[in-house]
CSV table of C-alpha atoms in Angstrom, one decimal:
chain,number,residue,atom,x,y,z
A,225,GLU,CA,-59.5,56.2,50.1
A,226,ASP,CA,-61.6,54.6,47.3
A,227,LYS,CA,-63.3,51.3,48.5
A,228,VAL,CA,-66.0,48.6,47.6
A,229,VAL,CA,-67.8,46.4,50.0
A,230,GLN,CA,-69.6,43.3,49.0
A,231,SER,CA,-72.0,41.3,51.5
A,232,PRO,CA,-72.5,38.6,52.4
A,233,LEU,CA,-69.3,37.2,51.6
A,234,SER,CA,-70.4,33.9,51.1
A,235,LEU,CA,-73.9,32.4,50.6
A,236,VAL,CA,-75.3,28.8,50.3
A,237,VAL,CA,-78.8,28.3,48.8
A,238,HIS,CA,-80.9,25.6,47.3
A,239,GLU,CA,-82.1,25.7,43.5
A,240,GLY,CA,-85.0,27.5,43.1
A,241,ASP,CA,-84.2,30.4,45.7
A,242,THR,CA,-83.9,33.9,44.9
A,243,VAL,CA,-80.8,35.9,46.1
A,244,THR,CA,-79.5,39.4,46.5
A,245,LEU,CA,-75.9,40.1,46.7
A,246,ASN,CA,-74.9,43.6,47.9
A,247,CYS,CA,-72.2,46.3,46.8
A,248,SER,CA,-71.6,49.3,48.4
A,249,TYR,CA,-69.0,51.8,47.6
A,250,GLU,CA,-67.1,54.9,48.4
A,251,VAL,CA,-65.2,56.7,45.6
A,252,THR,CA,-64.7,60.0,44.3
A,253,ASN,CA,-65.4,61.0,40.6
A,254,PHE,CA,-68.1,58.0,40.6
A,255,ARG,CA,-68.2,56.7,36.7
A,256,SER,CA,-69.9,53.5,37.1
A,257,LEU,CA,-70.1,50.1,38.8
A,258,LEU,CA,-69.8,46.9,37.2
A,259,TRP,CA,-70.5,43.2,38.1
A,260,TYR,CA,-68.0,39.9,37.2
A,261,LYS,CA,-68.9,36.3,37.4
A,262,GLN,CA,-65.7,33.9,38.3
A,263,GLU,CA,-66.2,30.4,37.8
A,264,LYS,CA,-63.2,28.6,38.8
A,265,LYS,CA,-60.7,30.8,36.7
A,266,ALA,CA,-61.3,33.8,34.6
A,267,PRO,CA,-64.0,36.3,35.7
A,268,THR,CA,-66.7,37.0,33.1
A,269,PHE,CA,-68.3,40.5,32.7
A,270,LEU,CA,-71.7,40.4,33.9
A,271,PHE,CA,-73.4,44.1,34.0
A,272,MET,CA,-72.1,47.8,33.9
A,273,LEU,CA,-74.4,50.7,35.4
A,274,THR,CA,-74.1,54.1,35.3
A,275,SER,CA,-77.2,55.4,35.9
A,276,SER,CA,-79.3,55.3,39.1
A,277,GLY,CA,-82.5,53.7,39.2
A,278,ILE,CA,-82.7,51.7,36.0
A,279,GLU,CA,-82.5,47.7,36.3
A,280,LYS,CA,-80.1,46.5,33.6
A,281,LYS,CA,-81.6,42.7,33.2
A,282,SER,CA,-79.8,39.5,31.4
A,283,GLY,CA,-82.3,36.2,31.8
A,284,ARG,CA,-82.8,35.4,35.7
A,285,LEU,CA,-80.0,38.2,36.8
A,286,SER,CA,-81.0,42.1,37.1
A,287,SER,CA,-78.9,44.7,39.2
A,288,ILE,CA,-79.7,48.1,40.1
A,289,LEU,CA,-77.7,50.9,41.0
A,290,ASP,CA,-78.8,53.7,43.9
A,291,LYS,CA,-76.1,56.5,43.4
A,292,LYS,CA,-77.8,58.2,46.1
A,293,GLU,CA,-77.0,55.7,48.8
A,294,LEU,CA,-73.9,54.4,47.0
A,295,PHE,CA,-74.7,50.5,46.2
A,296,SER,CA,-75.4,48.2,43.9
A,297,ILE,CA,-77.4,44.8,44.3
A,298,LEU,CA,-77.6,41.8,41.9
A,299,ASN,CA,-80.3,39.7,42.1
A,300,ILE,CA,-80.5,36.1,40.7
A,301,THR,CA,-84.0,34.5,40.6
A,302,ALA,CA,-84.6,30.6,40.4
A,303,THR,CA,-81.1,30.1,40.9
A,304,GLN,CA,-79.3,26.8,39.4
A,305,THR,CA,-76.1,25.0,40.3
A,306,GLY,CA,-74.5,26.8,37.5
A,307,ASP,CA,-75.0,30.2,39.3
A,308,SER,CA,-72.6,28.6,41.8
A,309,ALA,CA,-69.4,31.1,41.4
A,310,VAL,CA,-67.9,34.1,42.8
A,311,TYR,CA,-69.6,37.0,42.4
A,312,LEU,CA,-67.2,40.4,42.0
A,313,CYS,CA,-68.3,44.1,42.1
A,314,ALA,CA,-66.2,46.5,41.0
A,315,VAL,CA,-65.9,50.8,40.1
A,316,PRO,CA,-63.4,52.6,38.3
A,317,HIS,CA,-61.4,54.8,40.8
A,318,GLY,CA,-58.6,57.5,40.3
A,319,SER,CA,-58.9,60.9,39.3
A,320,SER,CA,-58.9,60.3,35.4
A,321,ASN,CA,-60.0,57.8,32.8
A,322,THR,CA,-57.6,55.2,33.3
A,323,GLY,CA,-59.5,52.1,33.1
A,324,LYS,CA,-58.3,51.4,36.9
A,325,LEU,CA,-60.7,49.3,38.6
A,326,ILE,CA,-60.9,49.1,42.1
A,327,PHE,CA,-62.6,45.6,43.4
A,328,GLY,CA,-64.6,43.9,46.3
A,329,GLN,CA,-64.2,40.5,48.3
A,330,GLY,CA,-66.6,39.2,46.3
A,331,THR,CA,-69.6,36.9,47.4
A,332,THR,CA,-69.1,33.2,47.2
A,333,LEU,CA,-72.8,31.7,46.0
A,334,GLN,CA,-73.2,28.1,46.4
A,335,VAL,CA,-76.6,26.6,45.0
A,336,LYS,CA,-77.3,23.0,46.3
A,337,PRO,CA,-79.3,20.6,44.2
B,252,ASP,CA,-61.0,32.5,18.2
B,253,GLY,CA,-60.2,35.8,20.1
B,254,GLY,CA,-59.3,36.2,23.6
B,255,ILE,CA,-56.7,36.3,25.9
B,256,THR,CA,-54.5,33.5,27.1
B,257,GLN,CA,-52.3,33.4,30.1
B,258,SER,CA,-49.5,30.6,30.5
B,259,PRO,CA,-48.7,28.6,32.3
B,260,LYS,CA,-51.5,27.5,34.3
B,261,TYR,CA,-49.7,26.3,37.1
B,262,LEU,CA,-45.8,27.5,38.0
B,263,PHE,CA,-44.0,26.6,41.2
B,264,ARG,CA,-40.6,28.4,41.8
B,265,LYS,CA,-38.1,28.5,44.7
B,266,GLU,CA,-37.8,31.2,46.9
B,267,GLY,CA,-35.4,34.0,45.8
B,268,GLN,CA,-35.8,33.0,42.1
B,269,ASN,CA,-37.7,35.6,39.8
B,270,VAL,CA,-40.5,34.1,37.1
B,271,THR,CA,-42.1,35.6,34.2
B,272,LEU,CA,-45.9,35.2,33.4
B,273,SER,CA,-47.0,35.2,30.1
B,274,CYS,CA,-50.3,37.1,29.0
B,275,GLU,CA,-50.9,37.7,25.2
B,276,GLN,CA,-54.5,38.9,23.9
B,277,ASN,CA,-55.6,38.8,19.9
B,278,LEU,CA,-58.4,41.2,20.7
B,279,ASN,CA,-56.5,44.3,19.5
B,280,HIS,CA,-56.8,45.6,22.5
B,281,ASP,CA,-55.2,48.7,23.8
B,282,ALA,CA,-55.0,48.4,27.4
B,283,MET,CA,-54.2,45.6,29.7
B,284,TYR,CA,-54.0,45.1,33.5
B,285,TRP,CA,-52.3,42.6,35.8
B,286,TYR,CA,-54.2,41.6,39.1
B,287,ARG,CA,-53.5,39.6,41.8
B,288,GLN,CA,-56.3,37.4,43.5
B,289,ASP,CA,-55.6,36.2,47.3
B,290,PRO,CA,-58.2,33.7,49.2
B,291,GLY,CA,-61.0,35.5,49.9
B,292,GLN,CA,-60.0,38.7,48.4
B,293,GLY,CA,-60.8,40.6,45.6
B,294,LEU,CA,-58.5,41.7,42.7
B,295,ARG,CA,-55.8,43.9,43.2
B,296,LEU,CA,-54.3,46.2,40.3
B,297,ILE,CA,-50.5,45.3,40.1
B,298,TYR,CA,-49.5,47.1,36.6
B,299,TYR,CA,-51.7,48.4,33.9
B,300,SER,CA,-50.6,49.7,30.3
B,301,GLN,CA,-53.1,51.9,28.2
B,302,ILE,CA,-51.1,51.5,25.1
B,303,VAL,CA,-48.0,49.5,23.8
B,304,ASN,CA,-44.8,51.2,25.2
B,305,ASP,CA,-46.5,52.4,28.3
B,306,PHE,CA,-47.6,51.2,31.5
B,307,GLN,CA,-48.1,52.1,35.0
B,308,LYS,CA,-48.1,51.3,38.8
B,309,GLY,CA,-51.1,50.0,40.2
B,310,ASP,CA,-51.7,49.6,43.8
B,311,ILE,CA,-49.4,47.0,44.9
B,312,ALA,CA,-46.5,47.2,42.0
B,313,GLU,CA,-43.5,46.7,44.7
B,314,GLY,CA,-42.0,43.5,43.7
B,315,TYR,CA,-42.8,43.2,40.3
B,316,SER,CA,-42.1,44.6,37.1
B,317,VAL,CA,-43.8,44.8,33.1
B,318,SER,CA,-43.1,45.6,29.7
B,319,ARG,CA,-45.3,46.5,26.9
B,320,GLU,CA,-42.8,46.4,23.7
B,321,LYS,CA,-45.9,44.4,21.4
B,322,LYS,CA,-49.5,45.5,21.9
B,323,GLU,CA,-50.7,41.7,22.2
B,324,SER,CA,-48.1,41.0,24.7
B,325,PHE,CA,-47.9,41.8,29.1
B,326,PRO,CA,-45.8,39.9,30.6
B,327,LEU,CA,-45.5,40.1,34.2
B,328,THR,CA,-41.9,39.4,36.1
B,329,VAL,CA,-42.5,38.8,39.9
B,330,THR,CA,-38.9,39.1,41.5
B,331,SER,CA,-37.6,38.0,44.2
B,332,ALA,CA,-38.4,41.4,46.0
B,333,GLN,CA,-42.3,40.3,45.7
B,334,LYS,CA,-42.6,39.1,49.7
B,335,ASN,CA,-45.5,37.3,49.6
B,336,PRO,CA,-45.9,35.7,45.6
B,337,THR,CA,-47.7,33.0,46.0
B,338,ALA,CA,-51.1,33.9,44.9
B,339,PHE,CA,-53.6,33.4,41.7
B,340,TYR,CA,-52.5,36.2,39.0
B,341,LEU,CA,-54.8,37.9,36.5
B,342,CYS,CA,-54.6,39.6,33.0
B,343,ALA,CA,-56.9,41.6,31.7
B,344,SER,CA,-57.5,44.0,28.4
B,345,SER,CA,-59.8,46.9,27.4
B,346,PRO,CA,-60.4,48.1,24.0
B,347,THR,CA,-59.2,51.2,25.4
B,348,PHE,CA,-57.5,52.8,28.1
B,349,ASP,CA,-60.8,54.6,29.4
B,350,SER,CA,-63.6,51.6,28.6
B,351,TYR,CA,-64.2,49.9,32.0
B,352,GLU,CA,-65.4,46.6,30.5
B,353,GLN,CA,-62.6,44.4,30.9
B,354,TYR,CA,-62.0,41.1,29.3
B,355,PHE,CA,-59.9,38.5,31.5
B,356,GLY,CA,-57.3,35.5,31.0
B,357,PRO,CA,-57.6,32.0,32.8
B,358,GLY,CA,-55.1,33.2,35.5
B,359,THR,CA,-51.9,31.7,36.4
B,360,ARG,CA,-51.6,30.1,39.6
B,361,LEU,CA,-47.9,30.7,41.1
B,362,THR,CA,-46.5,29.0,44.3
B,363,VAL,CA,-43.4,30.1,45.7
B,364,THR,CA,-42.1,27.7,48.3
């Protein structure tokens, strides 16, 4: 059965800290891994990773995929209170390209001033 | 502005009543999805539609029904057969059925008492 597991489930840090969020997966026919940020309501897309070892970067956020060890990490440097959110990891699942995603439980990040 | 709208934001119903949640997109996307999110859990796929007039069951379709008569609309009906309907419901769309970057609406919080 395909599954995605995120850790930690919750995290509290202070502004300026660096955090690392983890996402491990077990899925047949791996195609890609996606990260989303969910603030209050709608998740917004952050990154899609398909190749192992290639870092994707956007400002203070970066992510990398390890297809051998079946995990991805999301790093946030110099955290700000606006980074407080639930971070979701997802992978496509199913034997064919259907757009179906399976999501992890999410990591709730709280950044204190 | 292009985007996905869901209405209403909050919905209250008595047990035993069917209720329909609205989802509309003006992004000209082919594929649309319905997810359910419970506290401390990730998103779980209820139904998805790869193209107009077609839809498929997701991982937790029991007690739900959908229709896709128009490209821009994908309403979800929560029937009285759904045993635990109280949850946060998210609608999403993607440009084509095999593109994994999904765009989410703001969600509807349904409470059934």
